[in-house]
Amino acid sequence: MLFFRRRFSTLCLLLLTSFSVSAAASEKWSAQWEPTKLVNGSPIIFRVTAPSQITELRGNFLGQEFSFRPSKACHCWYGFAGVSLATKAGTYTLHVEGKGLGENEGTMSYAVTVTAAHYPFSRVKIPPAFVEPPKETEPLIAAADAAKKQAFATTDANPLWSGPFQRPADAETSGVFGTARIVNGVQKAQHKGLDFRASIGTPVHATNSGTVILARSLYFEGNCVMLDHGQGLVTIYMHLSEFKVKEGEKVVAGQLIALSGGTGRSTGPHLHFAVRWHGEYLDPKTLLELHPPAK
Ligand SMILES: [Zn+2]
């Protein structure tokens, strides 16, 4: 944070200068992002080519700071970021700042366009006890909230993931991310995950490497596993029938972590897979389609 706060007062001035730094310096900079068409809810891989003198690179997009990693495979730096569901369509600025060069040459800004996603509507019926939980379940819900809060607070400062994110289950997908749900006739919050039509007992795999920060039964989520991939990125697997990992365990991409089920608030057996980044839920389908460079 300091990295940016320290320089924020000069940023407005720099904005002008960084768009028009000397031709020689700006030629060495370029930025690309994936997906190329960003919408609210998109996870993003930014790829930046920077002058060779740069030794460390940080980015800031939509108010969220993140770091870049160098990759020999792409001769570039890459970083994970996201657009929250609540972000309005518009053009936003990606700021990048590197260590190793002077103030003007080490900073660059890019205009990034976000368009509005068109997410669908769906009607679902859920047992009333889960829509309006009976009073005696309040302690269970409070315990679940506390466990989740604690888990989300333990994200690693370093990236623990690398390479593409793998599908968590070998099954077709159904409920897509962002669907506005009409539950028992009443419009509720958007669906913030991707559902896999997985029958009970289907193997569930870690989408990428990380640490198990939660593996326990929660009121709504049922048996739930959360994996920390570092730097605020967490993947969540819900309604499981059986755990294959314990809290605190390190996992590698593709590792068996659980068997799917229909526990918690569920309309039937399925795997609900969610992606959380700095408290915002992002589209898991897009995450699975990204092509992060190899190291
Ligand atoms: Zn779901």
PDB file of C-alpha atoms and ligand atoms in Angstrom:
ATOM      1  CA  MET A   1       0.000   0.000   0.000  1.00  0.00           C
ATOM      2  CA  LEU A   2       2.791   2.361   1.021  1.00  0.00           C
ATOM      3  CA  PHE A   3       4.266   2.055  -2.411  1.00  0.00           C
ATOM      4  CA  PHE A   4       1.292   3.936  -3.816  1.00  0.00           C
ATOM      5  CA  ARG A   5       0.210   6.103  -0.887  1.00  0.00           C
ATOM      6  CA  ARG A   6       3.633   7.678  -0.755  1.00  0.00           C
ATOM      7  CA  ARG A   7       3.342   8.785  -4.321  1.00  0.00           C
ATOM      8  CA  PHE A   8      -0.372   9.438  -4.553  1.00  0.00           C
ATOM      9  CA  SER A   9      -0.038  13.203  -4.228  1.00  0.00           C
ATOM     10  CA  THR A  10       2.155  13.311  -7.292  1.00  0.00           C
ATOM     11  CA  LEU A  11       0.039  10.816  -9.211  1.00  0.00           C
ATOM     12  CA  CYS A  12      -2.274  13.376 -10.826  1.00  0.00           C
ATOM     13  CA  LEU A  13       0.715  15.192 -12.267  1.00  0.00           C
ATOM     14  CA  LEU A  14       2.342  11.915 -13.187  1.00  0.00           C
ATOM     15  CA  LEU A  15      -0.790  10.779 -14.998  1.00  0.00           C
ATOM     16  CA  LEU A  16      -0.162  13.396 -17.634  1.00  0.00           C
ATOM     17  CA  THR A  17       3.548  12.784 -17.824  1.00  0.00           C
ATOM     18  CA  SER A  18       3.340   8.996 -17.806  1.00  0.00           C
ATOM     19  CA  PHE A  19       1.111   9.006 -20.877  1.00  0.00           C
ATOM     20  CA  SER A  20       3.731  11.096 -22.613  1.00  0.00           C
ATOM     21  CA  VAL A  21       7.111   9.982 -21.271  1.00  0.00           C
ATOM     22  CA  SER A  22       9.977  10.178 -23.684  1.00  0.00           C
ATOM     23  CA  ALA A  23       9.435   8.001 -26.725  1.00  0.00           C
ATOM     24  CA  ALA A  24      12.509   5.892 -25.959  1.00  0.00           C
ATOM     25  CA  ALA A  25      11.197   4.894 -22.532  1.00  0.00           C
ATOM     26  CA  SER A  26       7.561   4.332 -23.486  1.00  0.00           C
ATOM     27  CA  GLU A  27       8.531   2.088 -26.399  1.00  0.00           C
ATOM     28  CA  LYS A  28       9.795  -0.431 -23.872  1.00  0.00           C
ATOM     29  CA  TRP A  29       6.465  -0.554 -22.055  1.00  0.00           C
ATOM     30  CA  SER A  30       3.343  -2.374 -23.155  1.00  0.00           C
ATOM     31  CA  ALA A  31       0.338  -3.912 -21.416  1.00  0.00           C
ATOM     32  CA  GLN A  32      -2.190  -6.542 -22.387  1.00  0.00           C
ATOM     33  CA  TRP A  33      -4.975  -8.166 -20.460  1.00  0.00           C
ATOM     34  CA  GLU A  34      -7.028 -11.310 -20.561  1.00  0.00           C
ATOM     35  CA  PRO A  35      -9.943 -11.545 -21.123  1.00  0.00           C
ATOM     36  CA  THR A  36      -9.570  -8.801 -23.730  1.00  0.00           C
ATOM     37  CA  LYS A  37     -13.188  -7.761 -23.152  1.00  0.00           C
ATOM     38  CA  LEU A  38     -13.553  -7.030 -19.449  1.00  0.00           C
ATOM     39  CA  VAL A  39     -16.944  -6.976 -17.715  1.00  0.00           C
ATOM     40  CA  ASN A  40     -18.031  -6.478 -14.107  1.00  0.00           C
ATOM     41  CA  GLY A  41     -17.179  -9.772 -12.385  1.00  0.00           C
ATOM     42  CA  SER A  42     -14.120 -10.556 -14.552  1.00  0.00           C
ATOM     43  CA  PRO A  43     -10.939 -11.951 -13.087  1.00  0.00           C
ATOM     44  CA  ILE A  44      -7.992 -10.538 -15.071  1.00  0.00           C
ATOM     45  CA  ILE A  45      -4.445 -11.499 -15.947  1.00  0.00           C
ATOM     46  CA  PHE A  46      -2.500  -8.344 -16.764  1.00  0.00           C
ATOM     47  CA  ARG A  47       0.716  -8.859 -18.755  1.00  0.00           C
ATOM     48  CA  VAL A  48       3.176  -5.993 -18.807  1.00  0.00           C
ATOM     49  CA  THR A  49       6.384  -5.681 -20.790  1.00  0.00           C
ATOM     50  CA  ALA A  50       8.686  -3.280 -18.972  1.00  0.00           C
ATOM     51  CA  PRO A  51      12.216  -1.938 -19.478  1.00  0.00           C
ATOM     52  CA  SER A  52      14.852  -4.503 -18.475  1.00  0.00           C
ATOM     53  CA  GLN A  53      16.082  -2.325 -15.575  1.00  0.00           C
ATOM     54  CA  ILE A  54      12.838  -2.943 -13.662  1.00  0.00           C
ATOM     55  CA  THR A  55      13.430  -5.245 -10.688  1.00  0.00           C
ATOM     56  CA  GLU A  56       9.985  -5.217  -9.070  1.00  0.00           C
ATOM     57  CA  LEU A  57       6.595  -4.262 -10.495  1.00  0.00           C
ATOM     58  CA  ARG A  58       3.354  -3.351  -8.776  1.00  0.00           C
ATOM     59  CA  GLY A  59      -0.035  -2.451 -10.179  1.00  0.00           C
ATOM     60  CA  ASN A  60      -3.153  -0.634  -9.067  1.00  0.00           C
ATOM     61  CA  PHE A  61      -6.507  -1.114 -10.760  1.00  0.00           C
ATOM     62  CA  LEU A  62      -9.945  -0.049  -9.510  1.00  0.00           C
ATOM     63  CA  GLY A  63      -8.406   0.924  -6.178  1.00  0.00           C
ATOM     64  CA  GLN A  64      -6.838  -2.474  -5.538  1.00  0.00           C
ATOM     65  CA  GLU A  65      -3.086  -2.861  -5.381  1.00  0.00           C
ATOM     66  CA  PHE A  66      -1.463  -6.065  -6.652  1.00  0.00           C
ATOM     67  CA  SER A  67       2.007  -7.299  -7.553  1.00  0.00           C
ATOM     68  CA  PHE A  68       3.402  -8.645 -10.803  1.00  0.00           C
ATOM     69  CA  ARG A  69       5.600 -11.717 -11.216  1.00  0.00           C
ATOM     70  CA  PRO A  70       8.266 -12.016 -13.901  1.00  0.00           C
ATOM     71  CA  SER A  71       7.911 -14.816 -16.442  1.00  0.00           C
ATOM     72  CA  LYS A  72      10.696 -16.055 -18.690  1.00  0.00           C
ATOM     73  CA  ALA A  73       8.084 -17.798 -20.849  1.00  0.00           C
ATOM     74  CA  CYS A  74       6.471 -14.524 -21.976  1.00  0.00           C
ATOM     75  CA  HIS A  75       9.411 -12.153 -21.285  1.00  0.00           C
ATOM     76  CA  CYS A  76       6.853 -10.163 -19.357  1.00  0.00           C
ATOM     77  CA  TRP A  77       5.455  -9.487 -15.919  1.00  0.00           C
ATOM     78  CA  TYR A  78       2.021 -10.849 -15.028  1.00  0.00           C
ATOM     79  CA  GLY A  79      -0.400 -10.100 -12.244  1.00  0.00           C
ATOM     80  CA  PHE A  80      -3.855 -11.198 -11.126  1.00  0.00           C
ATOM     81  CA  ALA A  81      -6.590  -8.610 -10.606  1.00  0.00           C
ATOM     82  CA  GLY A  82     -10.354  -8.379 -10.868  1.00  0.00           C
ATOM     83  CA  VAL A  83     -13.400  -6.247 -11.588  1.00  0.00           C
ATOM     84  CA  SER A  84     -16.073  -6.392  -8.865  1.00  0.00           C
ATOM     85  CA  LEU A  85     -19.672  -7.225  -9.800  1.00  0.00           C
ATOM     86  CA  ALA A  86     -20.673  -3.731  -8.653  1.00  0.00           C
ATOM     87  CA  THR A  87     -18.258  -1.923 -11.009  1.00  0.00           C
ATOM     88  CA  LYS A  88     -20.071   0.274 -13.540  1.00  0.00           C
ATOM     89  CA  ALA A  89     -19.199   0.232 -17.247  1.00  0.00           C
ATOM     90  CA  GLY A  90     -16.516   2.802 -18.024  1.00  0.00           C
ATOM     91  CA  THR A  91     -12.857   3.389 -18.703  1.00  0.00           C
ATOM     92  CA  TYR A  92     -10.524   2.915 -15.756  1.00  0.00           C
ATOM     93  CA  THR A  93      -6.786   3.393 -15.341  1.00  0.00           C
ATOM     94  CA  LEU A  94      -4.281   0.634 -14.723  1.00  0.00           C
ATOM     95  CA  HIS A  95      -1.271   2.169 -12.974  1.00  0.00           C
ATOM     96  CA  VAL A  96       1.979   0.229 -12.984  1.00  0.00           C
ATOM     97  CA  GLU A  97       5.052   1.231 -11.090  1.00  0.00           C
ATOM     98  CA  GLY A  98       8.430  -0.432 -11.215  1.00  0.00           C
ATOM     99  CA  LYS A  99      11.505  -0.238  -9.069  1.00  0.00           C
ATOM    100  CA  GLY A 100      14.852   0.232 -10.763  1.00  0.00           C
ATOM    101  CA  LEU A 101      14.198   3.271 -12.957  1.00  0.00           C
ATOM    102  CA  GLY A 102      13.692   6.990 -12.383  1.00  0.00           C
ATOM    103  CA  GLU A 103      10.287   8.350 -11.395  1.00  0.00           C
ATOM    104  CA  ASN A 104       9.018   9.183 -14.894  1.00  0.00           C
ATOM    105  CA  GLU A 105      10.445   6.159 -16.649  1.00  0.00           C
ATOM    106  CA  GLY A 106       9.413   3.695 -13.931  1.00  0.00           C
ATOM    107  CA  THR A 107       5.710   4.533 -14.011  1.00  0.00           C
ATOM    108  CA  MET A 108       3.124   3.877 -16.682  1.00  0.00           C
ATOM    109  CA  SER A 109      -0.659   4.162 -17.000  1.00  0.00           C
ATOM    110  CA  TYR A 110      -3.081   2.435 -19.367  1.00  0.00           C
ATOM    111  CA  ALA A 111      -6.743   3.068 -20.110  1.00  0.00           C
ATOM    112  CA  VAL A 112      -8.794  -0.123 -19.574  1.00  0.00           C
ATOM    113  CA  THR A 113     -12.427  -0.380 -20.672  1.00  0.00           C
ATOM    114  CA  VAL A 114     -14.986  -2.318 -18.642  1.00  0.00           C
ATOM    115  CA  THR A 115     -18.365  -3.071 -20.228  1.00  0.00           C
ATOM    116  CA  ALA A 116     -21.540  -4.194 -18.464  1.00  0.00           C
ATOM    117  CA  ALA A 117     -22.112  -7.952 -18.299  1.00  0.00           C
ATOM    118  CA  HIS A 118     -25.541  -9.320 -19.194  1.00  0.00           C
ATOM    119  CA  TYR A 119     -26.128 -11.912 -16.507  1.00  0.00           C
ATOM    120  CA  PRO A 120     -29.274 -14.100 -16.703  1.00  0.00           C
ATOM    121  CA  PHE A 121     -32.234 -14.560 -14.318  1.00  0.00           C
ATOM    122  CA  SER A 122     -33.292 -17.867 -12.785  1.00  0.00           C
ATOM    123  CA  ARG A 123     -36.063 -19.073 -10.476  1.00  0.00           C
ATOM    124  CA  VAL A 124     -35.165 -21.539  -7.738  1.00  0.00           C
ATOM    125  CA  LYS A 125     -37.086 -23.189  -4.918  1.00  0.00           C
ATOM    126  CA  ILE A 126     -35.264 -23.729  -1.644  1.00  0.00           C
ATOM    127  CA  PRO A 127     -36.696 -25.226   1.599  1.00  0.00           C
ATOM    128  CA  PRO A 128     -38.078 -22.298   3.669  1.00  0.00           C
ATOM    129  CA  ALA A 129     -35.805 -23.195   6.629  1.00  0.00           C
ATOM    130  CA  PHE A 130     -32.793 -22.085   4.580  1.00  0.00           C
ATOM    131  CA  VAL A 131     -34.363 -18.920   3.170  1.00  0.00           C
ATOM    132  CA  GLU A 132     -35.509 -17.756   6.590  1.00  0.00           C
ATOM    133  CA  PRO A 133     -33.565 -19.924   9.015  1.00  0.00           C
ATOM    134  CA  PRO A 134     -35.399 -20.841  12.248  1.00  0.00           C
ATOM    135  CA  LYS A 135     -34.241 -18.977  15.365  1.00  0.00           C
ATOM    136  CA  GLU A 136     -32.489 -22.016  16.875  1.00  0.00           C
ATOM    137  CA  THR A 137     -30.060 -22.048  13.936  1.00  0.00           C
ATOM    138  CA  GLU A 138     -28.702 -18.569  14.766  1.00  0.00           C
ATOM    139  CA  PRO A 139     -25.707 -19.902  16.782  1.00  0.00           C
ATOM    140  CA  LEU A 140     -24.822 -22.226  13.865  1.00  0.00           C
ATOM    141  CA  ILE A 141     -24.949 -19.344  11.385  1.00  0.00           C
ATOM    142  CA  ALA A 142     -22.900 -17.102  13.717  1.00  0.00           C
ATOM    143  CA  ALA A 143     -20.272 -19.861  14.130  1.00  0.00           C
ATOM    144  CA  ALA A 144     -20.091 -20.280  10.347  1.00  0.00           C
ATOM    145  CA  ASP A 145     -19.676 -16.525   9.845  1.00  0.00           C
ATOM    146  CA  ALA A 146     -16.860 -16.428  12.419  1.00  0.00           C
ATOM    147  CA  ALA A 147     -15.068 -19.385  10.791  1.00  0.00           C
ATOM    148  CA  LYS A 148     -15.286 -17.765   7.351  1.00  0.00           C
ATOM    149  CA  LYS A 149     -14.086 -14.405   8.668  1.00  0.00           C
ATOM    150  CA  GLN A 150     -11.092 -16.072  10.282  1.00  0.00           C
ATOM    151  CA  ALA A 151     -10.300 -18.044   7.120  1.00  0.00           C
ATOM    152  CA  PHE A 152     -10.468 -14.958   4.878  1.00  0.00           C
ATOM    153  CA  ALA A 153      -8.115 -13.107   7.237  1.00  0.00           C
ATOM    154  CA  THR A 154      -5.330 -15.662   6.754  1.00  0.00           C
ATOM    155  CA  THR A 155      -4.428 -15.076   3.105  1.00  0.00           C
ATOM    156  CA  ASP A 156      -0.730 -15.438   2.283  1.00  0.00           C
ATOM    157  CA  ALA A 157       1.162 -12.302   1.216  1.00  0.00           C
ATOM    158  CA  ASN A 158       2.853 -14.238  -1.611  1.00  0.00           C
ATOM    159  CA  PRO A 159       1.242 -15.881  -4.645  1.00  0.00           C
ATOM    160  CA  LEU A 160       0.880 -19.637  -4.043  1.00  0.00           C
ATOM    161  CA  TRP A 161      -0.609 -20.478  -7.453  1.00  0.00           C
ATOM    162  CA  SER A 162       0.997 -20.839 -10.856  1.00  0.00           C
ATOM    163  CA  GLY A 163      -0.144 -21.829 -14.330  1.00  0.00           C
ATOM    164  CA  PRO A 164      -3.727 -22.287 -15.533  1.00  0.00           C
ATOM    165  CA  PHE A 165      -6.610 -22.916 -13.114  1.00  0.00           C
ATOM    166  CA  GLN A 166      -8.059 -26.395 -13.552  1.00  0.00           C
ATOM    167  CA  ARG A 167     -11.718 -27.440 -13.469  1.00  0.00           C
ATOM    168  CA  PRO A 168     -12.543 -28.636  -9.932  1.00  0.00           C
ATOM    169  CA  ALA A 169     -14.823 -31.466 -11.111  1.00  0.00           C
ATOM    170  CA  ASP A 170     -15.275 -33.560 -14.217  1.00  0.00           C
ATOM    171  CA  ALA A 171     -18.920 -32.563 -14.687  1.00  0.00           C
ATOM    172  CA  GLU A 172     -21.057 -30.211 -16.756  1.00  0.00           C
ATOM    173  CA  THR A 173     -21.787 -26.762 -15.399  1.00  0.00           C
ATOM    174  CA  SER A 174     -25.286 -25.467 -14.699  1.00  0.00           C
ATOM    175  CA  GLY A 175     -25.942 -22.335 -12.587  1.00  0.00           C
ATOM    176  CA  VAL A 176     -23.638 -19.659 -13.942  1.00  0.00           C
ATOM    177  CA  PHE A 177     -22.040 -16.798 -12.079  1.00  0.00           C
ATOM    178  CA  GLY A 178     -23.976 -13.537 -11.859  1.00  0.00           C
ATOM    179  CA  THR A 179     -27.440 -15.077 -12.362  1.00  0.00           C
ATOM    180  CA  ALA A 180     -30.048 -12.956 -10.590  1.00  0.00           C
ATOM    181  CA  ARG A 181     -31.937 -15.471  -8.483  1.00  0.00           C
ATOM    182  CA  ILE A 182     -35.615 -15.387  -7.696  1.00  0.00           C
ATOM    183  CA  VAL A 183     -35.800 -17.644  -4.642  1.00  0.00           C
ATOM    184  CA  ASN A 184     -39.304 -18.891  -3.817  1.00  0.00           C
ATOM    185  CA  GLY A 185     -40.698 -15.923  -5.790  1.00  0.00           C
ATOM    186  CA  VAL A 186     -38.504 -13.242  -4.141  1.00  0.00           C
ATOM    187  CA  GLN A 187     -35.499 -11.675  -5.926  1.00  0.00           C
ATOM    188  CA  LYS A 188     -32.274 -12.317  -4.008  1.00  0.00           C
ATOM    189  CA  ALA A 189     -28.594 -11.584  -4.501  1.00  0.00           C
ATOM    190  CA  GLN A 190     -26.839 -12.739  -7.658  1.00  0.00           C
ATOM    191  CA  HIS A 191     -25.374 -16.246  -7.775  1.00  0.00           C
ATOM    192  CA  LYS A 192     -21.705 -15.753  -6.942  1.00  0.00           C
ATOM    193  CA  GLY A 193     -20.286 -19.072  -8.078  1.00  0.00           C
ATOM    194  CA  LEU A 194     -20.380 -21.673 -10.825  1.00  0.00           C
ATOM    195  CA  ASP A 195     -22.350 -24.891 -10.256  1.00  0.00           C
ATOM    196  CA  PHE A 196     -21.152 -28.265 -11.509  1.00  0.00           C
ATOM    197  CA  ARG A 197     -23.760 -31.018 -11.992  1.00  0.00           C
ATOM    198  CA  ALA A 198     -21.743 -33.426  -9.878  1.00  0.00           C
ATOM    199  CA  SER A 199     -23.478 -36.467  -8.399  1.00  0.00           C
ATOM    200  CA  ILE A 200     -22.710 -37.382  -4.780  1.00  0.00           C
ATOM    201  CA  GLY A 201     -19.193 -38.796  -4.488  1.00  0.00           C
ATOM    202  CA  THR A 202     -17.695 -37.036  -7.540  1.00  0.00           C
ATOM    203  CA  PRO A 203     -14.007 -36.238  -6.905  1.00  0.00           C
ATOM    204  CA  VAL A 204     -13.347 -32.518  -6.297  1.00  0.00           C
ATOM    205  CA  HIS A 205      -9.871 -31.228  -7.155  1.00  0.00           C
ATOM    206  CA  ALA A 206      -7.887 -28.145  -6.167  1.00  0.00           C
ATOM    207  CA  THR A 207      -8.124 -25.689  -9.060  1.00  0.00           C
ATOM    208  CA  ASN A 208      -4.568 -24.545  -8.349  1.00  0.00           C
ATOM    209  CA  SER A 209      -1.936 -24.889  -5.644  1.00  0.00           C
ATOM    210  CA  GLY A 210      -2.499 -23.255  -2.272  1.00  0.00           C
ATOM    211  CA  THR A 211      -3.243 -23.790   1.416  1.00  0.00           C
ATOM    212  CA  VAL A 212      -6.450 -25.194   2.963  1.00  0.00           C
ATOM    213  CA  ILE A 213      -7.709 -22.323   5.131  1.00  0.00           C
ATOM    214  CA  LEU A 214     -11.094 -23.909   5.884  1.00  0.00           C
ATOM    215  CA  ALA A 215     -12.401 -27.491   5.760  1.00  0.00           C
ATOM    216  CA  ARG A 216     -15.504 -27.795   7.913  1.00  0.00           C
ATOM    217  CA  SER A 217     -19.283 -27.928   7.962  1.00  0.00           C
ATOM    218  CA  LEU A 218     -21.070 -24.555   7.647  1.00  0.00           C
ATOM    219  CA  TYR A 219     -24.829 -23.879   7.851  1.00  0.00           C
ATOM    220  CA  PHE A 220     -25.487 -22.618   4.307  1.00  0.00           C
ATOM    221  CA  GLU A 221     -22.384 -23.893   2.492  1.00  0.00           C
ATOM    222  CA  GLY A 222     -22.598 -27.415   3.936  1.00  0.00           C
ATOM    223  CA  ASN A 223     -19.264 -29.191   4.045  1.00  0.00           C
ATOM    224  CA  CYS A 224     -16.979 -26.533   2.640  1.00  0.00           C
ATOM    225  CA  VAL A 225     -13.323 -26.277   1.597  1.00  0.00           C
ATOM    226  CA  MET A 226     -11.554 -22.962   1.045  1.00  0.00           C
ATOM    227  CA  LEU A 227      -8.128 -22.756  -0.579  1.00  0.00           C
ATOM    228  CA  ASP A 228      -5.902 -19.714  -0.232  1.00  0.00           C
ATOM    229  CA  HIS A 229      -3.867 -19.072  -3.380  1.00  0.00           C
ATOM    230  CA  GLY A 230      -2.124 -16.026  -1.874  1.00  0.00           C
ATOM    231  CA  GLN A 231      -2.487 -12.271  -2.319  1.00  0.00           C
ATOM    232  CA  GLY A 232      -6.189 -12.263  -1.550  1.00  0.00           C
ATOM    233  CA  LEU A 233      -7.212 -14.997  -3.993  1.00  0.00           C
ATOM    234  CA  VAL A 234      -9.346 -17.770  -2.480  1.00  0.00           C
ATOM    235  CA  THR A 235     -11.336 -20.580  -4.153  1.00  0.00           C
ATOM    236  CA  ILE A 236     -14.338 -22.110  -2.384  1.00  0.00           C
ATOM    237  CA  TYR A 237     -15.939 -25.555  -2.813  1.00  0.00           C
ATOM    238  CA  MET A 238     -19.376 -26.114  -1.242  1.00  0.00           C
ATOM    239  CA  HIS A 239     -22.019 -28.794  -0.464  1.00  0.00           C
ATOM    240  CA  LEU A 240     -19.367 -31.555  -0.209  1.00  0.00           C
ATOM    241  CA  SER A 241     -20.079 -35.037   1.130  1.00  0.00           C
ATOM    242  CA  GLU A 242     -16.554 -35.874   2.305  1.00  0.00           C
ATOM    243  CA  PHE A 243     -13.321 -34.015   3.079  1.00  0.00           C
ATOM    244  CA  LYS A 244      -9.998 -35.307   1.743  1.00  0.00           C
ATOM    245  CA  VAL A 245      -7.865 -32.510   3.229  1.00  0.00           C
ATOM    246  CA  LYS A 246      -7.470 -30.803   6.598  1.00  0.00           C
ATOM    247  CA  GLU A 247      -7.154 -27.131   7.524  1.00  0.00           C
ATOM    248  CA  GLY A 248      -3.550 -25.941   7.269  1.00  0.00           C
ATOM    249  CA  GLU A 249      -2.592 -28.521   4.627  1.00  0.00           C
ATOM    250  CA  LYS A 250      -0.731 -27.429   1.478  1.00  0.00           C
ATOM    251  CA  VAL A 251      -2.246 -28.683  -1.779  1.00  0.00           C
ATOM    252  CA  VAL A 252      -1.042 -28.808  -5.364  1.00  0.00           C
ATOM    253  CA  ALA A 253      -3.087 -28.092  -8.484  1.00  0.00           C
ATOM    254  CA  GLY A 254      -5.346 -31.019  -9.338  1.00  0.00           C
ATOM    255  CA  GLN A 255      -5.055 -32.660  -5.904  1.00  0.00           C
ATOM    256  CA  LEU A 256      -8.139 -34.482  -4.608  1.00  0.00           C
ATOM    257  CA  ILE A 257      -9.560 -32.304  -1.821  1.00  0.00           C
ATOM    258  CA  ALA A 258     -13.097 -33.655  -1.325  1.00  0.00           C
ATOM    259  CA  LEU A 259     -16.039 -35.592  -2.731  1.00  0.00           C
ATOM    260  CA  SER A 260     -19.058 -33.614  -3.894  1.00  0.00           C
ATOM    261  CA  GLY A 261     -22.472 -33.855  -2.254  1.00  0.00           C
ATOM    262  CA  GLY A 262     -25.621 -31.926  -1.455  1.00  0.00           C
ATOM    263  CA  THR A 263     -25.017 -30.690   2.109  1.00  0.00           C
ATOM    264  CA  GLY A 264     -26.098 -27.242   3.413  1.00  0.00           C
ATOM    265  CA  ARG A 265     -28.462 -24.975   1.472  1.00  0.00           C
ATOM    266  CA  SER A 266     -28.641 -26.943  -1.722  1.00  0.00           C
ATOM    267  CA  THR A 267     -31.409 -27.702  -4.198  1.00  0.00           C
ATOM    268  CA  GLY A 268     -29.816 -31.100  -4.853  1.00  0.00           C
ATOM    269  CA  PRO A 269     -26.376 -32.659  -5.235  1.00  0.00           C
ATOM    270  CA  HIS A 270     -23.970 -30.305  -7.004  1.00  0.00           C
ATOM    271  CA  LEU A 271     -20.612 -28.598  -6.517  1.00  0.00           C
ATOM    272  CA  HIS A 272     -20.761 -24.834  -6.008  1.00  0.00           C
ATOM    273  CA  PHE A 273     -17.366 -23.389  -6.938  1.00  0.00           C
ATOM    274  CA  ALA A 274     -16.593 -19.760  -6.083  1.00  0.00           C
ATOM    275  CA  VAL A 275     -13.655 -17.392  -6.584  1.00  0.00           C
ATOM    276  CA  ARG A 276     -13.032 -14.630  -4.062  1.00  0.00           C
ATOM    277  CA  TRP A 277     -10.448 -11.905  -4.533  1.00  0.00           C
ATOM    278  CA  HIS A 278      -9.974  -9.262  -1.815  1.00  0.00           C
ATOM    279  CA  GLY A 279     -13.567  -9.780  -0.659  1.00  0.00           C
ATOM    280  CA  GLU A 280     -15.127  -9.616  -4.143  1.00  0.00           C
ATOM    281  CA  TYR A 281     -16.589 -12.626  -5.950  1.00  0.00           C
ATOM    282  CA  LEU A 282     -15.365 -13.093  -9.519  1.00  0.00           C
ATOM    283  CA  ASP A 283     -16.602 -15.260 -12.395  1.00  0.00           C
ATOM    284  CA  PRO A 284     -15.122 -18.794 -11.986  1.00  0.00           C
ATOM    285  CA  LYS A 285     -15.815 -19.688 -15.642  1.00  0.00           C
ATOM    286  CA  THR A 286     -13.573 -16.840 -16.790  1.00  0.00           C
ATOM    287  CA  LEU A 287     -10.892 -17.870 -14.289  1.00  0.00           C
ATOM    288  CA  LEU A 288     -10.838 -21.384 -15.779  1.00  0.00           C
ATOM    289  CA  GLU A 289     -10.385 -19.904 -19.274  1.00  0.00           C
ATOM    290  CA  LEU A 290      -7.386 -17.676 -18.429  1.00  0.00           C
ATOM    291  CA  HIS A 291      -3.923 -18.485 -19.767  1.00  0.00           C
ATOM    292  CA  PRO A 292      -1.427 -17.246 -17.169  1.00  0.00           C
ATOM    293  CA  PRO A 293       2.128 -17.615 -18.494  1.00  0.00           C
ATOM    294  CA  ALA A 294       4.446 -20.298 -17.158  1.00  0.00           C
ATOM    295  CA  LYS A 295       7.177 -19.134 -14.759  1.00  0.00           C
TER     296      LYS A 295
HETATM  297 ZN    ZN B   1     -24.180 -22.429  -6.667  1.00  0.00          ZN
END
